[in-house]
């Protein structure tokens, strides 16, 4: 059976969404279909990824059963091969021109069969699924291969695998080999299914240019992990890394007659930008969408550089401008813009044409009057959630109007909010004008998606970038002229080497930086190229396939904005390459054959982004994966929510606790039951605040006469500096709401690695190098990076630890006094420079003796200030709800 070659994704944000394919086995135990082997082999060679997913099943039933192979793969990936081996006979997938496969596709539909095998399933993925009937005791091997050229995103490449076998598998393995000739500068892993038992099944090794990650849990490890969680292995596995870079002409790599050139120089200054935000405030944006837009816009305004200029153009039926011209991003102007953005309300129709022309005119006038900084870059960012309904409503005319107005001078980026907007319209609008389009998914992290996109374009480094190679050395070169290079991204050029090419391939890269021409030069000797390693790390002709993949990808982009006369030539070339290299692209289909007597064929086609319109696509399984937060209801107070869990008044019924913990406090449980059973006839429950409450914070005090201190925040309101230790490189701040007796947010900042964790009752956002990832509470997380380990369990406890640092814990506590809680461990590692509202208790502390009149009271002296401490019963929240009742010395702040 022919093994397809892998495709590499080169670029600054390498996101290999390797969603580990999986047999759909929800009914596996019922129908006798057993997966006895599931493997994922991924080779990442010079940013080009080749992934092979193999699943082996057996029918243990006495009758014929149906086995379903289901997996998810990145939208930007191309399937290159699929086959089934049934009783030793191979049934391959055949890739054909779409028109040639249409007859088989139509015939299957006419028979009432589900002919389509691939469909969009989330933000970044497509789902491949095929079913086959399996005789008793028969075995089937499914194998799917796909390739992808991954892009660098905000300074990292990310390889993401989804693992969900839905059953214990005898042979379960993920084997990832990464080879980067430039050298691997850092490597980190993250998982949303890892437990203490499975952690030992993961091994990572790294040399200067290679990395190997192997996950191979035994049956025993899987079973023990199953005992710790409610489900079998189910979640994401992510590898993030970057490569070494210098201020140079980049890296040219050569293999078997083809070359690839990666360019992302370090150390360049950021070019000032002039940016106009064109914001849809029509009626369809009402509610959560306009709220999230305001939130994101305010954050983006804060991120503007003082050297930037900006303006706002909100629009509905008419477009308005915040200021008559662009203004500098001074502290005063940004503050005024924040206030204006916070007051944007949604109502009316959608006049995109008028708003876009107003934005262009603002830039045109500023250019004519020489008000823009010399050498600056001008950008327009459009956010809309619907089609034009007012003024000019023809998409084609709007596209022409905008393109004529911009005239190649500015770059336009289009963000489509939700699925009621024509993505094809926005994509063409952006590509016509040197930008790109992005869909913003309606979810609780929509504001974060907007901020994340802005970070991609926030720091322009070069304009008018051109690559030049000797004409006698190369041919069939991919795109070699680019309008803009942004910090954190990467430019990629690939091509063929001529038969009689020189021994040394040289390249000159030219561009503009602050009105000055800048030139980089680099070369690569054919004989000097580092030999590529063993087949463990690469696959045959990978660079040729990389070139073909990139060429097809760029041709498909050109088709979007090409004229009718140009389109056919572009399609013909893209189709020829797709067939020659066996890629399932929007121009080809793969026909999957089956044994005689079953559905004779099914067709796999590449979904098109705009065809997902008007569909509710669930939140993707990428870095923004969310899970349920249990029984918490928005808009309820802690007391109301707690009362709702006790159930309605009336006869007491046996019911399962909503708290996912194995050791509830018997005394507290008895007290709760007694409270319910003795409720007054009116049916009113007593105020839960009468029950033992959890304190605001519990501080462990190793080495002191008192081993722990309960702190209740009663008088300090608003943002607080809780802990600051410059020697540890840790700072913890928070916003405490006295009325709700809980933190509305807690923020933990680390100096090394440079990372920030921002927790709210809704979710946790982790930001590193301008890149943010959002996680819902009670979702298992296991992340290891240089200098820090981050874990979260299903109880909602997030721990940030390091061998030589204090462990910081954040907990979503849903017991009495519900809200965010802070935990501290290994506090003996605090330095003598610790400070802050809570940090003060780790300085010079003196405990006075209990008073003679009342031994439950004593004085606590901290840095010359006396605090009255009282011995009280409190709920220890540190092990999760419902908590354990403890006797604790308490102070009020």
Tab-separated table of N, CA and C in Angstrom, residues 149 258-261 467 469 474-482 491-496 543-544 546-555 558 573 577:
chain	number	residue	atom	x	y	z
A	149	UNK	N	1.093	22.165	6.151
A	149	UNK	CA	2.165	23.131	6.310
A	149	UNK	C	1.699	24.120	7.369
A	258	UNK	N	14.708	20.276	-4.195
A	258	UNK	CA	13.765	21.335	-3.824
A	258	UNK	C	14.346	22.112	-2.640
A	259	UNK	N	13.896	23.348	-2.479
A	259	UNK	CA	14.365	24.145	-1.347
A	259	UNK	C	13.180	24.837	-0.678
A	260	UNK	N	13.388	25.207	0.585
A	260	UNK	CA	12.425	26.027	1.304
A	260	UNK	C	13.215	27.080	2.062
A	261	UNK	N	12.678	28.282	2.093
A	261	UNK	CA	13.371	29.419	2.711
A	261	UNK	C	12.444	30.006	3.772
A	467	UNK	N	11.783	38.557	-2.194
A	467	UNK	CA	12.836	37.543	-2.197
A	467	UNK	C	13.381	37.402	-3.617
A	469	UNK	N	16.246	35.185	-6.079
A	469	UNK	CA	17.167	34.067	-6.221
A	469	UNK	C	17.749	34.113	-7.639
A	474	UNK	N	16.956	28.496	-9.788
A	474	UNK	CA	15.652	28.036	-9.297
A	474	UNK	C	14.561	28.228	-10.345
A	475	UNK	N	13.439	27.524	-10.145
A	475	UNK	CA	12.253	27.678	-10.986
A	475	UNK	C	11.023	27.296	-10.180
A	476	UNK	N	9.866	27.650	-10.712
A	476	UNK	CA	8.586	27.326	-10.052
A	476	UNK	C	8.582	27.752	-8.584
A	477	UNK	N	9.010	28.976	-8.326
A	477	UNK	CA	9.078	29.498	-6.964
A	477	UNK	C	7.686	29.953	-6.522
A	478	UNK	N	7.354	29.683	-5.271
A	478	UNK	CA	6.065	30.129	-4.730
A	478	UNK	C	6.104	31.643	-4.534
A	479	UNK	N	5.047	32.193	-3.932
A	479	UNK	CA	4.969	33.643	-3.743
A	479	UNK	C	6.249	34.176	-3.123
A	480	UNK	N	6.826	35.229	-3.752
A	480	UNK	CA	8.093	35.779	-3.261
A	480	UNK	C	8.015	37.285	-3.008
A	481	UNK	N	6.803	37.858	-3.014
A	481	UNK	CA	6.599	39.257	-2.654
A	481	UNK	C	5.487	39.344	-1.614
A	482	UNK	N	5.749	40.064	-0.528
A	482	UNK	CA	4.796	40.145	0.568
A	482	UNK	C	4.655	41.597	1.012
A	491	UNK	N	7.701	34.239	7.064
A	491	UNK	CA	7.488	34.146	5.615
A	491	UNK	C	8.159	32.883	5.094
A	492	UNK	N	7.472	32.228	4.159
A	492	UNK	CA	7.963	30.961	3.624
A	492	UNK	C	7.942	31.018	2.105
A	493	UNK	N	9.064	30.687	1.507
A	493	UNK	CA	9.169	30.604	0.043
A	493	UNK	C	9.775	29.243	-0.293
A	494	UNK	N	9.217	28.554	-1.287
A	494	UNK	CA	9.736	27.251	-1.697
A	494	UNK	C	9.843	27.206	-3.214
A	495	UNK	N	10.641	26.304	-3.711
A	495	UNK	CA	10.802	26.189	-5.157
A	495	UNK	C	11.630	24.981	-5.546
A	496	UNK	N	11.791	24.820	-6.886
A	496	UNK	CA	12.607	23.740	-7.436
A	496	UNK	C	14.006	24.269	-7.748
A	543	UNK	N	10.235	17.639	1.138
A	543	UNK	CA	10.344	19.026	0.719
A	543	UNK	C	9.626	19.269	-0.603
A	544	UNK	N	9.626	18.281	-1.468
A	544	UNK	CA	8.857	18.402	-2.710
A	544	UNK	C	7.367	18.510	-2.396
A	546	UNK	N	6.129	19.582	0.426
A	546	UNK	CA	5.948	20.885	1.056
A	546	UNK	C	5.736	21.954	-0.013
A	547	UNK	N	6.598	21.928	-1.037
A	547	UNK	CA	6.484	22.892	-2.147
A	547	UNK	C	5.113	22.773	-2.822
A	548	UNK	N	4.681	21.534	-3.092
A	548	UNK	CA	3.386	21.333	-3.748
A	548	UNK	C	2.244	21.827	-2.863
A	549	UNK	N	2.312	21.518	-1.573
A	549	UNK	CA	1.264	21.943	-0.633
A	549	UNK	C	1.154	23.461	-0.615
A	550	UNK	N	2.302	24.140	-0.468
A	550	UNK	CA	2.304	25.598	-0.388
A	550	UNK	C	1.820	26.219	-1.694
A	551	UNK	N	2.228	25.633	-2.796
A	551	UNK	CA	1.797	26.151	-4.109
A	551	UNK	C	0.286	26.045	-4.258
A	552	UNK	N	-0.286	24.889	-3.924
A	552	UNK	CA	-1.737	24.703	-4.021
A	552	UNK	C	-2.454	25.684	-3.103
A	553	UNK	N	-1.962	25.816	-1.886
A	553	UNK	CA	-2.584	26.717	-0.918
A	553	UNK	C	-2.634	28.152	-1.448
A	554	UNK	N	-1.550	28.604	-2.041
A	554	UNK	CA	-1.498	29.967	-2.562
A	554	UNK	C	-2.357	30.127	-3.817
A	555	UNK	N	-2.412	29.095	-4.658
A	555	UNK	CA	-3.279	29.151	-5.843
A	555	UNK	C	-4.747	29.256	-5.432
A	558	UNK	N	-5.439	32.748	-4.434
A	558	UNK	CA	-5.503	33.636	-5.597
A	558	UNK	C	-6.829	33.493	-6.333
A	573	UNK	N	-4.070	24.582	-12.786
A	573	UNK	CA	-2.769	24.265	-12.195
A	573	UNK	C	-2.931	23.655	-10.810
A	577	UNK	N	-1.726	19.735	-9.634
A	577	UNK	CA	-0.864	19.439	-8.488
A	577	UNK	C	-1.585	18.585	-7.453
